[in-house]
Each structure stands twice: as C-alpha cells, then as structure tokens.
C-alpha cells in the first residue's frame, strides 16, 4: 500500500444494526485453552512484513495452541467489503482499519471494547498514536503502526550546492532550497499542490483542527486564522517547486519523480525510498533523511501520523482468542520488529533503539514525539476525505492566488454537508 498517499473514503453502506458486544463462544477459555481453533485476521496489502508475520504466528500458536490465518485485502473497495463483513454472523476475528476510519466503524457498533487489553500492553504508548483508537473515551481499537513524513533528500544535489549538514529550522530549510535553486540545475523541492496530509500536519503545528464543534455539530474550521497560517507555510514550501498545484503526491508518484536524480527533496514517508530505488537502483546511496524542521530548533514541524489500528469484530465469536492475538502482535518485541523491518515510527520511547540503523525511522521519531497528530477521531471524518476532497480544492485555490478566507468559504458548505451525514 502507498500509505499516506491513499485518501480515506467514506464508509459506504455502513453497517446495519450491529451489536458491539457480540456473542463469544470462547469467553471461558484460558490462554492455553484454544487448541485446534483458527483465528482469521484481515490485513491490508503490504501491511504485514514477512519476519513480523512469522514470529507472531509462531508465538501465537505456542501460547494458545491455535493457529492464525492472515488474509490480505486490497485497499480498493475495502470500506464496503469491511462494512459487509463486520455485519455478518461470522466476521473476520481481527481487522486492520486505517486510523482515520476507526471512529466510523466504532460508532456503528461494529467493534469490541479493548480497554482491558490497552491497560495491559499500552500504558506507555504516545498519546498521538492512541488518539485515533478512542471513541467517546472508549478503546475500540489498538494502534498497530503509524508513520509521519520526513524530508527525503538527494545528498549528491545538496553537496553540489555546497550545503553541509541538515537544516534545524524552517528558515534554514528554505535557505537550503534557495541555494539549490541558485547553484544547481536541480529542482529544490517537488511538492504538488494537494499533499493534504502534509498540510494537515502543518495545521497541527499551528494548533488548529480542520473541523470544529459548533452548536452541537461538527463544521468546517478552514476559516480559522491558524489554518490560514498553516496554508501560508505550505505556500512557502510550494514556492520552491514546479509541481502541479492541482495534483497530489500520488499523481504521479512523487518518489518516482525523485528517482530521476534531479530533485533536491520531497516531503515523504520513509518507505517511499524503496519506491525510488525500485525505479532507479542507482539512486540508493544518494538518499538521505532528516526531520522536517519547525520554526524553532527545539520543536519539529507539525506532522500527520498516518497508519492503521487493529480492531476486534463486535459480532465475532472468538473475542478472547482475538485479544490473545493482540497481546502478542502488539508486544514490545513485535512492535520493535515492525519498526526495524518497515521503518515505522516507534510508538513508545523505549522502542527508540529499534529505529537505530533505519535512517527514515530515526528522522521521523522526533516529530512523532513532539508535534504529531491525526485527523479528528470522529465518525463523520471519513466522509470529508471522500473524492473529490474539498480540502484539496481549498489548497489549490490558495496556491493559485485566492485569499485563504475566500477559498475556505467556497468549500465549507460541502464539508459541512459531509459532516452532517450520520
């Protein structure tokens, strides 16, 4: 999956009369009393790396006597497929759900309460990781993995420009881009106009949310001056790029643009390096990473923390066995394996060592700890991201010269209409 590059879509045909409690047939079984059973876990394409999957499967079978079957799903059409599956009498036992979509399924009554498991294994998780798994204060999922954007740069181009070291503030970063522009024939930065996940991170950095509650209902907050400030920062970044103002970072894949070797930097997820290397293996040694610097050196730029949660089907008959799976899959050892194997951001301070040797993960960690957030954890949010995304339209309009307040006004009625859908 091109994580972070695929916008969440509305949960179409949301579940009909799903009871959150379900009826478990294994409630009296102990950790070692599940022999011969099989647990079904839905994971998205590319989410479960090979070594992590192997060791989790082995540990699960050793502890419970049961086996686990991972069924890989495709992102295209997953909302409808998952909605249907969770409303059936025999749903998958454990499911991966994008962290921007969890609230919608929880509100529909499709997920089991996992507060007891969270107390056992997640007491030290960073709040920014766990926020998306909470709905009305209850724990309806557990964070599996997440990552945030970093600066992925071409070390050869930066050396051509005579730049030594990496910037520690936003102004230093802009000066570096300006130096590349003046001293090389490379494009300093490739940043299309609709990289809205990066924009969302900038709003987090200014202390704003894209929506707010007014009169008891959720409405657009794009007119907030803090959001305008975030968009102004985005506009400053984008001024160093010739990328289209009406495209996102997946159209075309920005890592493939970067792979051609004449782009100074992109604002990227760490795994995008593999995309660039696949397109041009010769660029491997030229790729470097650093934390996106903020206004001051002590606090990185705000970042959107994108990833997935694990949830247990509310109608599932193997909820206790499913919880045993979560205790194993989300243990310190296995969380550390995800960081090592994929480069995801550590979700607790004591996993920092797992990121050592993975430059992208090391670069992502400071912002995740100090300045990360997610989209609002409300059921209505999924509809806001549906295509065509009105936030992207807002961004393009501002980049093309429209005042932020006017651009916000143009799309707020659409955002409000989507937020009003139950």
Tab-separated table of C-alpha atoms in Angstrom:
chain	number	residue	atom	x	y	z
A	1	UNK	CA	0.000	0.000	0.000
A	2	UNK	CA	1.174	3.535	-0.671
A	3	UNK	CA	0.438	4.503	2.911
A	4	UNK	CA	-0.496	8.099	3.403
A	5	UNK	CA	-0.965	8.547	-0.338
A	6	UNK	CA	-4.385	6.972	-0.402
A	7	UNK	CA	-7.130	9.216	0.937
A	8	UNK	CA	-9.658	7.656	3.260
A	9	UNK	CA	-13.102	7.308	1.755
A	10	UNK	CA	-16.479	7.401	3.410
A	11	UNK	CA	-17.669	4.176	4.946
A	12	UNK	CA	-20.218	3.342	2.284
A	13	UNK	CA	-23.321	1.351	3.155
A	14	UNK	CA	-22.433	1.470	6.829
A	15	UNK	CA	-23.290	-1.497	8.975
A	16	UNK	CA	-26.892	-2.266	9.770
A	17	UNK	CA	-27.856	-2.922	13.400
A	18	UNK	CA	-24.520	-4.297	14.527
A	19	UNK	CA	-24.327	-5.168	18.210
A	20	UNK	CA	-20.989	-4.189	19.692
A	21	UNK	CA	-20.926	-6.909	22.305
A	22	UNK	CA	-21.381	-9.912	20.033
A	23	UNK	CA	-21.633	-13.412	21.398
A	24	UNK	CA	-18.324	-15.001	22.195
A	25	UNK	CA	-18.017	-18.781	22.281
A	26	UNK	CA	-14.559	-18.721	23.852
A	27	UNK	CA	-15.198	-16.478	26.853
A	28	UNK	CA	-14.321	-19.219	29.324
A	29	UNK	CA	-11.196	-20.399	27.591
A	30	UNK	CA	-7.806	-19.686	29.109
A	31	UNK	CA	-4.737	-18.544	27.213
A	32	UNK	CA	-3.823	-22.175	26.645
A	33	UNK	CA	-7.368	-23.445	26.077
A	34	UNK	CA	-7.826	-22.643	22.412
A	35	UNK	CA	-6.130	-25.684	20.934
A	36	UNK	CA	-7.267	-26.527	17.431
A	37	UNK	CA	-9.014	-23.210	16.791
A	38	UNK	CA	-8.158	-20.872	13.924
A	39	UNK	CA	-8.202	-17.088	14.148
A	40	UNK	CA	-8.816	-15.046	10.997
A	41	UNK	CA	-7.021	-11.709	10.726
A	42	UNK	CA	-7.608	-9.290	7.860
A	43	UNK	CA	-4.591	-7.182	6.961
A	44	UNK	CA	-4.141	-4.779	4.087
A	45	UNK	CA	-1.808	-5.435	1.178
A	46	UNK	CA	1.749	-4.638	2.241
A	47	UNK	CA	0.992	-4.121	5.932
A	48	UNK	CA	2.341	-7.337	7.461
A	49	UNK	CA	6.067	-7.789	6.779
A	50	UNK	CA	7.427	-11.312	6.466
A	51	UNK	CA	9.501	-11.666	9.638
A	52	UNK	CA	6.889	-9.966	11.823
A	53	UNK	CA	4.213	-12.300	10.451
A	54	UNK	CA	6.365	-15.368	11.019
A	55	UNK	CA	7.260	-14.629	14.623
A	56	UNK	CA	3.750	-13.503	15.594
A	57	UNK	CA	2.261	-16.682	14.098
A	58	UNK	CA	4.738	-18.885	15.927
A	59	UNK	CA	4.308	-17.120	19.257
A	60	UNK	CA	0.523	-17.206	18.949
A	61	UNK	CA	0.423	-20.943	18.255
A	62	UNK	CA	2.896	-21.680	21.039
A	63	UNK	CA	0.882	-19.706	23.621
A	64	UNK	CA	-2.661	-20.676	22.640
A	65	UNK	CA	-2.475	-23.904	20.665
A	66	UNK	CA	-4.484	-22.117	17.963
A	67	UNK	CA	-3.373	-21.001	14.522
A	68	UNK	CA	-3.747	-17.637	12.839
A	69	UNK	CA	-4.630	-17.082	9.193
A	70	UNK	CA	-3.707	-13.704	7.724
A	71	UNK	CA	-5.991	-12.780	4.842
A	72	UNK	CA	-4.547	-9.968	2.738
A	73	UNK	CA	-7.058	-7.407	1.464
A	74	UNK	CA	-6.760	-4.766	-1.251
A	75	UNK	CA	-7.364	-1.105	-0.443
A	76	UNK	CA	-9.616	-0.547	-3.428
A	77	UNK	CA	-13.188	-1.019	-2.184
A	78	UNK	CA	-12.152	-2.068	1.327
A	79	UNK	CA	-14.695	0.163	3.126
A	80	UNK	CA	-17.682	-1.565	1.562
A	81	UNK	CA	-16.117	-5.009	1.908
A	82	UNK	CA	-15.240	-4.478	5.562
A	83	UNK	CA	-18.639	-2.956	6.354
A	84	UNK	CA	-20.345	-6.013	4.900
A	85	UNK	CA	-18.023	-8.482	6.631
A	86	UNK	CA	-18.395	-6.906	10.071
A	87	UNK	CA	-22.194	-7.079	9.868
A	88	UNK	CA	-22.285	-10.816	9.113
A	89	UNK	CA	-22.718	-13.628	11.641
A	90	UNK	CA	-19.167	-14.885	11.059
A	91	UNK	CA	-16.980	-11.829	10.544
A	92	UNK	CA	-13.181	-11.869	10.460
A	93	UNK	CA	-11.977	-12.012	14.053
A	94	UNK	CA	-9.402	-9.227	13.881
A	95	UNK	CA	-9.274	-6.481	11.262
A	96	UNK	CA	-6.840	-3.776	10.247
A	97	UNK	CA	-8.559	-0.399	9.948
A	98	UNK	CA	-6.985	2.870	8.821
A	99	UNK	CA	-6.602	5.242	11.746
A	100	UNK	CA	-8.715	7.935	10.056
A	101	UNK	CA	-11.608	5.483	9.657
A	102	UNK	CA	-11.745	3.692	13.013
A	103	UNK	CA	-14.276	6.041	14.598
A	104	UNK	CA	-16.865	5.408	11.886
A	105	UNK	CA	-16.848	1.644	12.488
A	106	UNK	CA	-16.867	2.074	16.259
A	107	UNK	CA	-19.840	4.434	16.131
A	108	UNK	CA	-21.737	1.888	14.048
A	109	UNK	CA	-21.291	-0.670	16.820
A	110	UNK	CA	-19.031	-2.915	14.751
A	111	UNK	CA	-16.075	-3.126	17.135
A	112	UNK	CA	-15.445	-4.651	20.554
A	113	UNK	CA	-14.194	-2.625	23.511
A	114	UNK	CA	-10.478	-3.279	24.024
A	115	UNK	CA	-9.874	-1.174	27.110
A	116	UNK	CA	-8.707	-4.176	29.143
A	117	UNK	CA	-6.010	-5.086	26.615
A	118	UNK	CA	-4.847	-1.472	26.341
A	119	UNK	CA	-4.270	-1.331	30.107
A	120	UNK	CA	-2.131	-4.467	29.908
A	121	UNK	CA	0.137	-3.634	26.988
A	122	UNK	CA	-0.143	0.041	26.022
A	123	UNK	CA	0.422	2.131	29.115
A	124	UNK	CA	3.440	3.892	27.613
A	125	UNK	CA	2.225	4.463	24.041
A	126	UNK	CA	2.464	8.053	22.863
A	127	UNK	CA	-0.965	9.686	23.070
A	128	UNK	CA	-0.764	10.743	19.415
A	129	UNK	CA	-0.697	7.070	18.374
A	130	UNK	CA	-3.617	6.031	20.524
A	131	UNK	CA	-5.917	9.002	19.886
A	132	UNK	CA	-7.481	7.551	16.750
A	133	UNK	CA	-8.405	4.325	18.581
A	134	UNK	CA	-10.537	6.152	21.143
A	135	UNK	CA	-14.187	6.996	20.535
A	136	UNK	CA	-16.138	8.816	23.239
A	137	UNK	CA	-13.384	7.851	25.654
A	138	UNK	CA	-13.636	4.119	24.955
A	139	UNK	CA	-10.898	1.972	23.430
A	140	UNK	CA	-12.395	0.422	20.268
A	141	UNK	CA	-9.079	-0.433	18.588
A	142	UNK	CA	-5.356	-0.588	19.334
A	143	UNK	CA	-2.664	1.218	17.326
A	144	UNK	CA	-0.646	-1.193	15.194
A	145	UNK	CA	1.688	1.005	13.179
A	146	UNK	CA	2.000	4.593	12.102
A	147	UNK	CA	4.470	6.881	10.436
A	148	UNK	CA	4.952	10.532	9.689
A	149	UNK	CA	6.605	12.484	6.944
A	150	UNK	CA	10.246	13.465	6.831
A	151	UNK	CA	12.456	15.289	4.346
A	152	UNK	CA	13.853	12.733	1.900
A	153	UNK	CA	16.720	14.452	0.119
A	154	UNK	CA	19.297	13.816	-2.568
A	155	UNK	CA	22.689	14.038	-0.857
A	156	UNK	CA	24.517	14.457	-4.166
A	157	UNK	CA	22.491	17.536	-5.123
A	158	UNK	CA	22.905	19.085	-1.695
A	159	UNK	CA	26.669	18.533	-1.973
A	160	UNK	CA	26.650	20.168	-5.421
A	161	UNK	CA	25.071	23.210	-3.805
A	162	UNK	CA	27.737	23.262	-1.098
A	163	UNK	CA	25.278	22.595	1.719
A	164	UNK	CA	26.829	20.963	4.767
A	165	UNK	CA	24.767	19.332	7.475
A	166	UNK	CA	20.973	19.410	7.603
A	167	UNK	CA	18.686	22.332	8.495
A	168	UNK	CA	17.444	22.673	12.065
A	169	UNK	CA	14.808	25.367	11.482
A	170	UNK	CA	12.257	26.094	8.772
A	171	UNK	CA	14.138	29.212	7.670
A	172	UNK	CA	17.351	27.218	7.342
A	173	UNK	CA	15.468	24.700	5.198
A	174	UNK	CA	14.123	27.417	2.920
A	175	UNK	CA	17.630	28.894	2.619
A	176	UNK	CA	18.910	25.456	1.586
A	177	UNK	CA	16.204	25.203	-1.093
A	178	UNK	CA	17.113	28.668	-2.326
A	179	UNK	CA	20.794	27.708	-2.506
A	180	UNK	CA	19.986	24.610	-4.565
A	181	UNK	CA	17.906	26.755	-6.910
A	182	UNK	CA	20.740	29.238	-7.419
A	183	UNK	CA	23.713	26.872	-7.585
A	184	UNK	CA	22.418	23.779	-9.394
A	185	UNK	CA	20.111	22.856	-12.256
A	186	UNK	CA	18.021	20.690	-9.921
A	187	UNK	CA	14.535	21.425	-8.638
A	188	UNK	CA	14.936	22.215	-4.908
A	189	UNK	CA	11.708	20.553	-3.830
A	190	UNK	CA	8.998	18.504	-5.506
A	191	UNK	CA	5.767	19.339	-3.688
A	192	UNK	CA	2.459	19.076	-5.571
A	193	UNK	CA	-0.294	21.435	-4.513
A	194	UNK	CA	-2.555	18.829	-2.948
A	195	UNK	CA	-0.344	16.957	-0.497
A	196	UNK	CA	-3.054	17.465	2.064
A	197	UNK	CA	-1.600	15.087	4.650
A	198	UNK	CA	1.447	17.374	4.865
A	199	UNK	CA	-0.911	20.358	5.077
A	200	UNK	CA	-2.833	18.655	7.871
A	201	UNK	CA	0.466	18.281	9.730
A	202	UNK	CA	1.116	21.990	9.330
A	203	UNK	CA	-2.288	22.781	10.846
A	204	UNK	CA	-1.404	20.526	13.776
A	205	UNK	CA	1.750	22.598	14.167
A	206	UNK	CA	-0.236	25.842	14.347
A	207	UNK	CA	-2.590	24.381	16.936
A	208	UNK	CA	-5.598	24.155	14.639
A	209	UNK	CA	-8.031	21.460	13.568
A	210	UNK	CA	-9.639	21.225	10.152
A	211	UNK	CA	-13.074	20.887	11.752
A	212	UNK	CA	-14.628	22.197	14.947
A	213	UNK	CA	-17.771	21.696	17.002
A	214	UNK	CA	-20.310	24.483	16.849
A	215	UNK	CA	-23.868	24.417	18.171
A	216	UNK	CA	-23.563	20.733	18.980
A	217	UNK	CA	-22.456	19.682	15.493
A	218	UNK	CA	-19.216	19.370	13.589
A	219	UNK	CA	-18.466	22.019	10.975
A	220	UNK	CA	-15.549	23.198	8.840
A	221	UNK	CA	-12.760	25.120	10.532
A	222	UNK	CA	-10.906	26.118	7.353
A	223	UNK	CA	-11.697	29.776	8.012
A	224	UNK	CA	-9.668	29.759	11.250
A	225	UNK	CA	-6.660	32.152	11.021
A	226	UNK	CA	-4.446	29.335	12.341
A	227	UNK	CA	-5.441	27.185	9.360
A	228	UNK	CA	-4.668	30.132	7.073
A	229	UNK	CA	-1.250	30.380	8.725
A	230	UNK	CA	-0.615	26.688	8.032
A	231	UNK	CA	-1.624	27.196	4.408
A	232	UNK	CA	0.753	30.148	4.160
A	233	UNK	CA	3.595	27.927	5.364
A	234	UNK	CA	2.596	25.320	2.782
A	235	UNK	CA	2.606	28.048	0.130
A	236	UNK	CA	6.167	28.973	1.105
A	237	UNK	CA	7.251	25.359	0.712
A	238	UNK	CA	5.460	25.020	-2.610
A	239	UNK	CA	7.120	28.163	-3.996
A	240	UNK	CA	10.330	26.127	-4.366
A	241	UNK	CA	8.553	23.547	-6.540
A	242	UNK	CA	7.295	23.474	-10.104
A	243	UNK	CA	4.980	20.541	-9.368
A	244	UNK	CA	1.329	20.910	-10.440
A	245	UNK	CA	-0.860	22.799	-7.983
A	246	UNK	CA	-3.876	20.611	-8.726
A	247	UNK	CA	-2.318	17.169	-8.133
A	248	UNK	CA	-1.420	15.150	-5.061
A	249	UNK	CA	1.784	13.296	-4.260
A	250	UNK	CA	0.457	10.076	-5.777
A	251	UNK	CA	-0.340	11.603	-9.187
A	252	UNK	CA	2.302	10.809	-10.309
A	253	UNK	CA	4.133	9.051	-7.502
A	254	UNK	CA	6.499	11.674	-6.131
A	255	UNK	CA	9.109	9.032	-5.299
A	256	UNK	CA	9.357	8.183	-8.987
A	257	UNK	CA	9.965	11.853	-9.782
A	258	UNK	CA	12.641	11.892	-7.091
A	259	UNK	CA	14.230	8.739	-8.534
A	260	UNK	CA	15.282	10.571	-11.680
A	261	UNK	CA	18.034	12.222	-9.679
A	262	UNK	CA	17.392	15.928	-10.264
A	263	UNK	CA	15.098	16.712	-7.340
A	264	UNK	CA	16.649	18.086	-4.183
A	265	UNK	CA	13.982	16.843	-1.777
A	266	UNK	CA	10.448	15.600	-1.265
A	267	UNK	CA	8.257	15.582	1.849
A	268	UNK	CA	7.826	11.839	2.127
A	269	UNK	CA	7.060	8.776	4.173
A	270	UNK	CA	10.209	6.750	4.759
A	271	UNK	CA	9.043	3.753	2.739
A	272	UNK	CA	8.949	5.931	-0.386
A	273	UNK	CA	12.706	5.463	-0.636
A	274	UNK	CA	12.054	1.880	-1.728
A	275	UNK	CA	9.765	3.156	-4.486
A	276	UNK	CA	12.522	5.470	-5.712
A	277	UNK	CA	15.133	2.728	-5.583
A	278	UNK	CA	12.881	0.299	-7.444
A	279	UNK	CA	12.527	2.882	-10.215
A	280	UNK	CA	16.253	3.683	-10.253
A	281	UNK	CA	18.573	1.441	-8.210
A	282	UNK	CA	21.496	3.802	-8.831
A	283	UNK	CA	19.967	6.432	-6.541
A	284	UNK	CA	20.156	4.253	-3.428
A	285	UNK	CA	23.342	5.752	-1.998
A	286	UNK	CA	22.212	9.311	-2.685
A	287	UNK	CA	19.114	9.142	-0.458
A	288	UNK	CA	19.148	10.750	2.961
A	289	UNK	CA	16.531	11.718	5.543
A	290	UNK	CA	16.068	14.359	8.204
A	291	UNK	CA	13.260	15.561	10.460
A	292	UNK	CA	11.111	18.312	8.947
A	293	UNK	CA	12.357	21.327	10.914
A	294	UNK	CA	9.928	23.712	12.539
A	295	UNK	CA	10.010	27.406	13.291
A	296	UNK	CA	12.487	26.815	16.097
A	297	UNK	CA	15.130	24.116	16.520
A	298	UNK	CA	13.517	22.663	19.641
A	299	UNK	CA	10.224	21.680	18.000
A	300	UNK	CA	9.913	19.964	14.591
A	301	UNK	CA	7.267	20.903	12.036
A	302	UNK	CA	3.836	19.512	12.834
A	303	UNK	CA	3.184	16.145	11.184
A	304	UNK	CA	0.215	13.945	10.425
A	305	UNK	CA	0.612	10.499	11.954
A	306	UNK	CA	-0.848	8.079	9.428
A	307	UNK	CA	-1.226	4.360	9.862
A	308	UNK	CA	-3.540	1.571	10.946
A	309	UNK	CA	-5.191	0.125	14.027
A	310	UNK	CA	-6.143	-3.429	14.929
A	311	UNK	CA	-9.752	-3.992	15.987
A	312	UNK	CA	-11.824	-6.964	17.081
A	313	UNK	CA	-15.167	-7.641	15.416
A	314	UNK	CA	-18.027	-6.852	17.775
A	315	UNK	CA	-20.070	-9.737	16.340
A	316	UNK	CA	-17.145	-12.148	16.446
A	317	UNK	CA	-17.361	-15.396	18.339
A	318	UNK	CA	-13.657	-15.567	19.238
A	319	UNK	CA	-13.110	-12.305	21.053
A	320	UNK	CA	-10.978	-13.735	23.861
A	321	UNK	CA	-8.740	-15.522	21.382
A	322	UNK	CA	-8.580	-12.318	19.352
A	323	UNK	CA	-7.383	-10.460	22.425
A	324	UNK	CA	-4.663	-13.055	22.948
A	325	UNK	CA	-3.561	-12.347	19.389
A	326	UNK	CA	-3.394	-8.608	20.108
A	327	UNK	CA	-1.353	-9.149	23.259
A	328	UNK	CA	1.203	-10.997	21.149
A	329	UNK	CA	1.063	-8.954	17.937
A	330	UNK	CA	1.424	-5.650	19.805
A	331	UNK	CA	4.019	-6.765	22.326
A	332	UNK	CA	7.211	-4.745	22.716
A	333	UNK	CA	9.161	-7.359	20.782
A	334	UNK	CA	6.807	-7.405	17.845
A	335	UNK	CA	6.250	-3.648	17.781
A	336	UNK	CA	10.019	-3.340	17.668
A	337	UNK	CA	10.116	-5.743	14.743
A	338	UNK	CA	7.685	-3.533	12.798
A	339	UNK	CA	9.962	-0.544	13.365
A	340	UNK	CA	13.077	-2.466	12.312
A	341	UNK	CA	11.554	-4.227	9.342
A	342	UNK	CA	9.494	-1.417	7.828
A	343	UNK	CA	10.786	1.782	9.381
A	344	UNK	CA	7.584	2.808	11.145
A	345	UNK	CA	7.793	5.406	13.869
A	346	UNK	CA	8.289	3.978	17.395
A	347	UNK	CA	5.076	4.395	19.386
A	348	UNK	CA	6.755	4.440	22.775
A	349	UNK	CA	10.087	5.906	23.940
A	350	UNK	CA	11.604	2.547	24.797
A	351	UNK	CA	11.269	1.421	21.170
A	352	UNK	CA	13.684	4.112	20.007
A	353	UNK	CA	16.543	1.595	19.815
A	354	UNK	CA	14.553	-0.406	17.263
A	355	UNK	CA	14.793	2.556	14.886
A	356	UNK	CA	18.585	2.644	15.017
A	357	UNK	CA	20.050	1.780	11.657
A	358	UNK	CA	16.896	2.841	9.833
A	359	UNK	CA	17.527	6.477	8.801
A	360	UNK	CA	13.895	7.178	7.900
A	361	UNK	CA	12.584	5.931	11.246
A	362	UNK	CA	15.253	7.850	13.129
A	363	UNK	CA	14.303	11.022	11.279
A	364	UNK	CA	10.600	10.511	11.934
A	365	UNK	CA	10.858	9.892	15.663
A	366	UNK	CA	11.444	13.469	16.967
A	367	UNK	CA	8.344	14.893	15.271
A	368	UNK	CA	6.203	11.921	16.300
A	369	UNK	CA	7.131	12.519	19.925
A	370	UNK	CA	6.837	16.302	19.964
A	371	UNK	CA	4.488	17.540	17.251
A	372	UNK	CA	2.355	14.768	15.776
A	373	UNK	CA	-1.392	14.377	15.493
A	374	UNK	CA	-4.145	12.822	13.430
A	375	UNK	CA	-7.350	13.890	11.787
A	376	UNK	CA	-10.244	14.378	14.236
A	377	UNK	CA	-11.312	10.965	15.650
A	378	UNK	CA	-14.979	11.365	14.774
A	379	UNK	CA	-17.175	9.038	12.685
A	380	UNK	CA	-18.099	11.809	10.264
A	381	UNK	CA	-14.488	12.458	9.281
A	382	UNK	CA	-14.253	9.632	6.737
A	383	UNK	CA	-16.795	11.400	4.519
A	384	UNK	CA	-14.670	14.566	4.425
A	385	UNK	CA	-11.836	12.669	2.765
A	386	UNK	CA	-14.089	11.218	0.096
A	387	UNK	CA	-13.290	12.039	-3.524
A	388	UNK	CA	-13.323	14.839	-4.559
A	389	UNK	CA	-11.643	16.007	-1.354
A	390	UNK	CA	-12.752	19.615	-0.670
A	391	UNK	CA	-9.618	20.316	1.354
A	392	UNK	CA	-7.526	19.641	-1.744
A	393	UNK	CA	-9.714	22.069	-3.687
A	394	UNK	CA	-9.093	24.691	-0.999
A	395	UNK	CA	-5.333	24.183	-1.207
A	396	UNK	CA	-5.204	24.519	-4.993
A	397	UNK	CA	-7.318	27.674	-4.888
A	398	UNK	CA	-4.992	29.353	-2.367
A	399	UNK	CA	-1.885	28.345	-4.302
A	400	UNK	CA	-3.439	29.875	-7.405
A	401	UNK	CA	-3.862	33.216	-5.658
A	402	UNK	CA	-7.226	33.123	-3.899
A	403	UNK	CA	-7.333	34.524	-0.365
A	404	UNK	CA	-7.497	31.707	2.224
A	405	UNK	CA	-10.738	33.040	3.714
A	406	UNK	CA	-12.424	33.132	0.303
A	407	UNK	CA	-11.119	29.680	-0.632
A	408	UNK	CA	-12.401	28.318	2.677
A	409	UNK	CA	-15.827	29.835	2.097
A	410	UNK	CA	-16.026	28.158	-1.324
A	411	UNK	CA	-15.750	24.642	0.133
A	412	UNK	CA	-17.176	24.925	3.628
A	413	UNK	CA	-20.747	24.154	2.606
A	414	UNK	CA	-19.584	20.875	1.055
A	415	UNK	CA	-17.518	19.967	4.111
A	416	UNK	CA	-20.436	20.788	6.416
A	417	UNK	CA	-22.805	18.691	4.346
A	418	UNK	CA	-20.462	15.708	4.592
A	419	UNK	CA	-20.020	16.200	8.338
A	420	UNK	CA	-23.792	16.272	8.770
A	421	UNK	CA	-24.185	12.772	7.373
A	422	UNK	CA	-24.702	10.173	10.093
